[in-house]
Tab-separated table of C-alpha atoms in Angstrom:
chain	number	residue	atom	x	y	z
I	1	MET	CA	66.518	174.538	114.174
I	2	LYS	CA	66.798	172.480	111.008
I	3	ARG	CA	64.561	169.821	112.536
I	4	ILE	CA	61.870	172.397	113.274
I	5	GLY	CA	62.222	173.816	109.783
I	6	SER	CA	61.848	170.336	108.318
I	7	LEU	CA	58.731	169.641	110.374
I	8	ILE	CA	57.080	172.874	109.349
I	9	LEU	CA	58.110	172.449	105.738
I	10	ALA	CA	56.678	168.934	105.721
I	11	VAL	CA	53.394	170.395	106.879
I	12	ILE	CA	53.393	173.263	104.439
I	13	LEU	CA	54.489	171.244	101.417
I	14	GLY	CA	51.980	168.587	102.306
I	15	ILE	CA	48.888	170.777	102.427
I	16	SER	CA	46.558	172.957	100.431
I	17	MET	CA	44.105	175.588	101.512
I	18	VAL	CA	41.407	174.058	103.683
I	19	GLY	CA	38.330	176.199	104.167
I	20	CYS	CA	39.107	178.775	101.497
I	21	LYS	CA	35.525	179.649	100.680
I	22	SER	CA	35.786	183.245	99.651
I	23	GLU	CA	33.147	184.157	97.114
I	24	LYS	CA	34.977	187.248	95.895
I	25	LYS	CA	36.509	186.556	92.517
I	26	ASP	CA	39.372	188.994	93.107
I	27	ASP	CA	40.203	187.248	96.383
I	28	THR	CA	40.709	183.856	94.715
I	29	VAL	CA	44.194	183.239	93.345
I	30	MET	CA	43.638	179.612	92.351
I	31	THR	CA	40.908	177.037	91.906
I	32	VAL	CA	41.840	173.356	91.911
I	33	ASN	CA	38.842	171.376	90.702
I	34	SER	CA	36.137	172.845	92.974
I	35	GLN	CA	38.461	174.062	95.766
I	36	LYS	CA	39.111	177.803	95.911
I	37	ILE	CA	42.444	179.096	97.216
I	38	SER	CA	42.184	182.574	98.691
I	39	LEU	CA	44.836	185.262	98.388
I	40	ASP	CA	45.136	185.485	102.176
I	41	ASN	CA	45.787	181.767	102.581
I	42	TYR	CA	48.195	181.670	99.665
I	43	LYS	CA	50.216	184.497	101.229
I	44	LYS	CA	50.424	182.600	104.513
I	45	ILE	CA	51.621	179.447	102.841
I	46	PHE	CA	54.099	181.334	100.691
I	47	ALA	CA	55.545	183.165	103.706
I	48	LEU	CA	55.819	180.021	105.783
I	49	ASN	CA	57.509	178.132	102.963
I	50	LYS	CA	59.979	180.991	102.638
I	51	GLN	CA	60.777	180.969	106.360
I	52	SER	CA	61.261	177.216	106.423
I	53	ILE	CA	63.542	177.203	103.384
I	54	GLU	CA	65.693	179.952	104.896
I	55	TYR	CA	65.928	178.109	108.226
I	56	MET	CA	67.223	174.997	106.491
I	57	TYR	CA	69.437	176.496	103.787
I	58	GLY	CA	70.083	180.099	104.803
I	59	PRO	CA	68.972	183.364	103.167
I	60	THR	CA	71.526	183.059	100.358
I	61	ILE	CA	69.562	180.158	98.833
I	62	TRP	CA	67.458	182.564	96.769
I	63	ASP	CA	70.420	183.735	94.678
I	64	GLN	CA	71.586	180.217	93.810
I	65	GLU	CA	71.120	179.255	90.170
I	66	ILE	CA	69.068	176.059	89.785
I	67	GLU	CA	68.895	176.097	85.994
I	68	PRO	CA	70.510	178.271	83.309
I	69	GLY	CA	69.384	181.861	83.826
I	70	LYS	CA	67.037	180.966	86.690
I	71	LYS	CA	67.690	181.550	90.377
I	72	TYR	CA	65.899	179.709	93.168
I	73	SER	CA	63.891	182.873	93.866
I	74	ASP	CA	62.641	182.902	90.254
I	75	LYS	CA	61.279	179.356	90.507
I	76	PHE	CA	59.992	179.413	94.077
I	77	SER	CA	56.487	180.725	93.330
I	78	GLU	CA	56.022	178.105	90.632
I	79	MET	CA	57.185	175.384	93.030
I	80	VAL	CA	54.702	176.463	95.715
I	81	VAL	CA	51.819	176.610	93.239
I	82	ASN	CA	52.646	173.187	91.808
I	83	GLN	CA	52.817	171.682	95.281
I	84	ILE	CA	49.449	173.159	96.233
I	85	VAL	CA	47.878	171.674	93.112
I	86	SER	CA	49.349	168.197	93.602
I	87	THR	CA	48.443	168.141	97.288
I	88	GLU	CA	44.887	169.295	96.629
I	89	VAL	CA	44.172	166.600	94.073
I	90	LEU	CA	45.836	163.986	96.256
I	91	TYR	CA	43.735	164.958	99.263
I	92	GLU	CA	40.600	164.837	97.146
I	93	GLN	CA	41.478	161.322	95.987
I	94	ALA	CA	42.209	160.190	99.540
I	95	LYS	CA	38.799	161.472	100.576
I	96	LYS	CA	37.110	159.538	97.769
I	97	GLU	CA	38.836	156.347	98.919
I	98	LYS	CA	37.783	156.946	102.550
I	99	LEU	CA	41.346	157.288	103.798
I	100	LEU	CA	40.862	160.280	106.081
I	101	PRO	CA	42.634	160.098	109.475
I	102	THR	CA	40.770	159.797	112.772
I	103	GLU	CA	40.416	162.715	115.165
I	104	GLU	CA	42.816	160.957	117.532
I	105	GLU	CA	45.472	160.642	114.826
I	106	VAL	CA	45.136	164.306	113.905
I	107	ASN	CA	45.407	165.463	117.516
I	108	LYS	CA	48.480	163.308	118.105
I	109	SER	CA	50.222	164.694	115.019
I	110	LEU	CA	49.251	168.250	115.958
I	111	GLY	CA	50.651	167.741	119.453
I	112	GLU	CA	54.026	166.657	118.062
I	113	LEU	CA	54.093	169.652	115.754
I	114	LYS	CA	53.194	172.096	118.540
I	115	LYS	CA	55.902	170.625	120.760
I	116	ALA	CA	58.510	171.284	118.074
I	117	ILE	CA	57.218	174.820	117.478
I	118	ASN	CA	57.066	175.695	121.192
I	119	ALA	CA	60.706	174.701	121.568
I	120	ASP	CA	61.698	177.785	119.578
I	121	GLU	CA	60.112	181.068	120.677
I	122	LYS	CA	61.372	183.021	117.689
I	123	TYR	CA	59.855	180.593	115.232
I	124	LYS	CA	56.647	180.401	117.253
I	125	LYS	CA	56.311	184.197	117.041
I	126	GLN	CA	56.830	184.124	113.279
I	127	LEU	CA	54.051	181.576	112.903
I	128	ASN	CA	51.718	183.651	115.053
I	129	ASP	CA	52.587	186.774	113.063
I	130	ALA	CA	51.677	184.907	109.891
I	131	GLY	CA	48.226	184.211	111.364
I	132	LEU	CA	48.686	180.460	111.635
I	133	ASP	CA	46.696	179.585	114.735
I	134	GLU	CA	46.016	176.121	116.137
I	135	LYS	CA	42.778	175.692	114.180
I	136	PHE	CA	44.556	176.357	110.904
I	137	LEU	CA	47.439	174.014	111.739
I	138	LYS	CA	45.040	171.268	112.784
I	139	GLU	CA	43.221	171.476	109.472
I	140	GLN	CA	46.530	171.169	107.653
I	141	GLN	CA	47.626	168.202	109.756
I	142	GLU	CA	44.398	166.423	108.870
I	143	ARG	CA	45.109	166.886	105.191
I	144	ASP	CA	48.751	165.902	105.484
I	145	LEU	CA	47.852	162.653	107.261
I	146	ALA	CA	45.217	161.875	104.632
I	147	CYS	CA	47.846	162.228	101.916
I	148	GLN	CA	50.208	159.952	103.845
I	149	LYS	CA	47.465	157.348	104.202
I	150	TYR	CA	46.767	157.520	100.495
I	151	LYS	CA	50.412	156.847	99.691
I	152	GLU	CA	50.646	153.961	102.153
I	153	ASN	CA	47.493	152.392	100.749
I	154	PHE	CA	48.678	152.844	97.172
I	155	LYS	CA	51.965	151.070	97.896
I	156	LYS	CA	50.144	148.218	99.653
I	157	THR	CA	47.789	147.613	96.759
I	158	ALA	CA	49.989	148.404	93.736
I	159	LYS	CA	51.444	145.372	91.967
I	160	VAL	CA	55.104	144.979	91.001
I	161	SER	CA	55.922	141.713	89.255
I	162	ASP	CA	59.143	139.729	89.549
I	163	GLU	CA	59.626	140.310	85.822
I	164	GLU	CA	59.542	144.080	86.321
I	165	ILE	CA	62.051	143.872	89.148
I	166	LYS	CA	64.428	141.633	87.174
I	167	LYS	CA	64.167	143.887	84.108
I	168	TYR	CA	65.048	146.944	86.199
I	169	TYR	CA	68.066	145.125	87.645
I	170	GLU	CA	69.373	144.132	84.208
I	171	GLU	CA	68.866	147.607	82.753
I	172	ASN	CA	70.553	149.305	85.706
I	173	LYS	CA	73.214	146.752	86.569
I	174	SER	CA	75.954	149.361	86.883
I	175	SER	CA	73.985	150.984	89.706
I	176	PHE	CA	74.304	147.768	91.678
I	177	TYR	CA	78.063	147.433	91.345
I	178	LYS	CA	79.902	147.855	94.615
I	179	ASP	CA	83.167	149.758	94.162
I	180	GLU	CA	84.351	150.937	97.550
I	181	VAL	CA	87.569	151.667	99.393
I	182	LYS	CA	88.281	151.300	103.085
I	183	ALA	CA	90.880	153.751	104.296
I	184	SER	CA	92.408	155.416	107.319
I	185	HIS	CA	93.915	158.871	107.351
I	186	ILE	CA	95.899	161.333	109.375
I	187	LEU	CA	94.849	164.962	108.962
I	188	ILE	CA	97.064	167.913	109.752
I	189	SER	CA	94.599	170.753	109.568
I	190	THR	CA	95.169	174.116	107.881
I	191	LYS	CA	92.206	175.674	109.707
I	192	ASP	CA	92.160	177.441	113.068
I	193	LYS	CA	89.622	176.808	115.847
I	194	ASP	CA	87.168	179.170	114.098
I	195	ASN	CA	87.535	177.195	110.865
I	196	LYS	CA	89.447	180.011	109.174
I	197	ASP	CA	92.513	179.414	106.999
I	198	LEU	CA	95.876	179.534	108.743
I	199	SER	CA	98.500	182.044	107.695
I	200	GLU	CA	100.965	180.976	105.029
I	201	GLN	CA	103.658	180.499	107.679
I	202	LYS	CA	101.365	178.298	109.772
I	203	LYS	CA	100.427	176.283	106.684
I	204	LYS	CA	104.108	175.739	105.953
I	205	GLU	CA	104.626	174.466	109.498
I	206	ALA	CA	101.594	172.179	109.163
I	207	LYS	CA	102.977	170.683	105.963
I	208	GLU	CA	106.374	170.110	107.558
I	209	LYS	CA	104.645	168.300	110.424
I	210	ALA	CA	102.707	166.148	107.946
I	211	GLU	CA	105.897	165.291	106.073
I	212	GLY	CA	107.553	164.210	109.305
I	213	ILE	CA	104.633	161.920	110.177
I	214	LEU	CA	104.582	160.543	106.614
I	215	LYS	CA	108.235	159.601	106.902
I	216	ARG	CA	107.517	157.698	110.110
I	217	ALA	CA	104.576	155.885	108.489
I	218	LYS	CA	106.667	154.932	105.447
I	219	ASN	CA	109.366	153.603	107.784
I	220	GLY	CA	106.905	151.139	109.246
I	221	GLU	CA	105.531	152.798	112.388
I	222	GLU	CA	102.009	151.722	113.295
I	223	PHE	CA	99.630	153.924	111.254
I	224	ALA	CA	96.801	153.686	113.777
I	225	GLU	CA	99.028	154.913	116.597
I	226	LEU	CA	100.330	157.798	114.497
I	227	ALA	CA	96.721	158.780	113.749
I	228	LYS	CA	95.711	158.656	117.405
I	229	GLU	CA	98.670	160.829	118.415
I	230	ASN	CA	98.659	163.358	115.580
I	231	SER	CA	95.463	163.542	113.505
I	232	ASP	CA	93.350	166.685	113.769
I	233	ASP	CA	90.318	164.671	112.669
I	234	LYS	CA	89.493	163.672	116.229
I	235	ALA	CA	86.475	161.533	115.323
I	236	SER	CA	88.528	159.155	113.182
I	237	ALA	CA	91.705	159.549	115.285
I	238	GLU	CA	90.010	157.709	118.144
I	239	LYS	CA	89.629	154.743	115.776
I	240	GLY	CA	93.201	154.895	114.534
I	241	GLY	CA	92.222	157.101	111.608
I	242	ASP	CA	89.697	154.566	110.273
I	243	LEU	CA	87.103	156.104	107.933
I	244	GLY	CA	85.427	152.820	107.028
I	245	PHE	CA	84.302	152.009	103.494
I	246	PHE	CA	83.286	154.793	101.129
I	247	ALA	CA	82.162	154.926	97.510
I	248	LYS	CA	83.071	157.399	94.813
I	249	GLY	CA	81.565	160.822	95.308
I	250	LYS	CA	81.621	160.621	99.104
I	251	MET	CA	84.982	162.313	99.698
I	252	VAL	CA	86.555	165.502	98.348
I	253	GLU	CA	88.059	164.953	94.909
I	254	SER	CA	91.753	165.026	95.825
I	255	PHE	CA	91.242	162.599	98.708
I	256	GLU	CA	89.108	160.206	96.638
I	257	LYS	CA	91.516	160.202	93.705
I	258	ALA	CA	94.478	159.360	95.936
I	259	ALA	CA	92.622	156.667	97.890
I	260	TYR	CA	91.340	154.857	94.803
I	261	ALA	CA	94.822	154.914	93.240
I	262	LEU	CA	96.419	153.117	96.198
I	263	LYS	CA	96.731	149.361	96.590
I	264	VAL	CA	95.623	147.682	99.804
I	265	GLY	CA	98.257	148.305	102.466
I	266	GLU	CA	99.840	151.263	100.654
I	267	VAL	CA	100.342	154.699	102.233
I	268	SER	CA	99.921	157.832	100.123
I	269	ASN	CA	102.170	160.825	99.848
I	270	ILE	CA	100.854	164.138	101.222
I	271	VAL	CA	97.370	164.840	99.828
I	272	GLU	CA	96.115	168.402	100.130
I	273	SER	CA	92.441	169.365	100.440
I	274	GLN	CA	90.533	172.369	101.754
I	275	PHE	CA	90.771	170.764	105.199
I	276	GLY	CA	94.528	170.428	105.282
I	277	TYR	CA	97.178	167.789	104.625
I	278	HIS	CA	96.169	164.111	104.585
I	279	ILE	CA	98.183	160.928	104.821
I	280	ILE	CA	96.041	158.034	103.604
I	281	LYS	CA	96.389	154.302	104.081
I	282	VAL	CA	94.080	151.964	102.173
I	283	THR	CA	93.187	148.913	104.251
I	284	ASP	CA	90.667	147.159	101.976
I	285	LYS	CA	88.882	147.369	98.632
I	286	VAL	CA	85.671	145.876	97.275
I	287	ALA	CA	84.780	145.728	93.578
I	288	GLU	CA	81.931	143.353	92.825
I	289	GLN	CA	78.496	143.052	91.295
I	290	ILE	CA	75.780	142.987	93.956
I	291	PRO	CA	73.630	139.860	93.464
I	292	PHE	CA	70.021	140.326	92.370
I	293	LYS	CA	68.662	138.655	95.514
I	294	ASP	CA	70.401	141.248	97.693
I	295	VAL	CA	68.732	144.222	95.992
I	296	LYS	CA	65.387	142.742	94.959
I	297	ASP	CA	63.446	144.376	97.808
I	298	LYS	CA	65.171	147.718	97.243
I	299	ILE	CA	64.264	147.645	93.534
I	300	LYS	CA	60.669	146.781	94.360
I	301	GLU	CA	60.458	149.840	96.614
I	302	THR	CA	61.956	151.999	93.852
I	303	LEU	CA	59.385	150.760	91.347
I	304	LEU	CA	56.545	151.350	93.803
I	305	GLU	CA	57.752	154.935	94.243
I	306	GLN	CA	57.824	155.346	90.468
I	307	LYS	CA	54.284	154.015	90.102
I	308	TYR	CA	53.105	156.291	92.906
I	309	SER	CA	54.686	159.347	91.247
I	310	GLU	CA	53.071	158.402	87.950
I	311	SER	CA	49.660	158.135	89.631
I	312	ILE	CA	50.049	161.605	91.155
I	313	SER	CA	51.144	163.030	87.806
I	314	LYS	CA	47.997	161.637	86.204
I	315	LEU	CA	45.766	163.100	88.933
I	316	VAL	CA	47.396	166.495	88.443
I	317	LYS	CA	47.150	166.276	84.652
I	318	ASP	CA	43.434	165.471	84.851
I	319	ALA	CA	42.696	168.216	87.386
I	320	LYS	CA	40.960	171.438	86.385
I	321	VAL	CA	43.229	174.253	87.545
I	322	ASP	CA	42.494	177.957	87.124
I	323	LYS	CA	45.117	180.469	88.251
I	324	ASN	CA	44.977	184.233	88.692
I	325	GLU	CA	48.452	184.806	87.263
I	326	SER	CA	48.303	188.552	87.895
I	327	ALA	CA	47.693	188.090	91.613
I	328	LEU	CA	50.213	185.273	91.972
I	329	SER	CA	52.989	187.235	90.234
I	330	LYS	CA	52.775	190.009	92.828
I	331	ILE	CA	53.807	187.685	95.661
I	332	THR	CA	57.579	187.238	95.448
I	333	VAL	CA	60.494	186.243	97.669
I	334	LYS	CA	62.096	189.688	97.557
């Protein structure tokens, strides 16, 4: 379901309103340069964005605060409008540079999209109810591909000097410092099969079990074997509890704090998290500056992305945008 939602969202966030040629002033909610955006088309895009967001993040997303005093629902309309504007000017620029896709490319992309939609009858019905027929979707695919081609061409032709790359590395050296821990763990879960918390008595029994296993580990029994026999994290248990290397911010706070405090070869005491009781053994640590040559290509890609974003910002800034704020304000999430 999330894959379908992502596909649809990619289409919707990558398009503007093809063929919106209404001559009625009251029916036009936006004009981007010379392109008119009709109320009917805006409603369709708004509704489809809403459906896709809910598929990926759930209906509670709208009540989440994304900035002080502002919920996601409060900002959503603004986000949709801004995306329409940026996509419209980008498509227009792609057209000027003769970067439109071929009919064959459009049909292939449309076929992949239809296949994903047809795999879910409920979602297919919602699209039909929103009035998004094949003709409409094909028009949007054509625009989306044109925008992709513009980006690809920009990144091929944009210049990034070695001096720029080196400067970025020096100014962001801390970002290229590898500080990772390799650890194994044994988890005694405090959740039932439905992922609900155990009773206090069951939690007490789980902790006693963890303490017994910890004692065996401290007495020198093979940690990997103890993990295979006892850990409720079955994915890592098969590998003797091995979690591989991880950086800061990748594990829950209590687990990370304990792991980073251990020396290589040391076994922790009982560490509690929302998942249960952990016994952790650190098997390796890496703390080193990543050489420039190893990240040069990655930095170049980052700088190309920055230059691309700056070019889009300029196109949007230079665009002539007229909005019917009264009409737009009436279309809300709730």
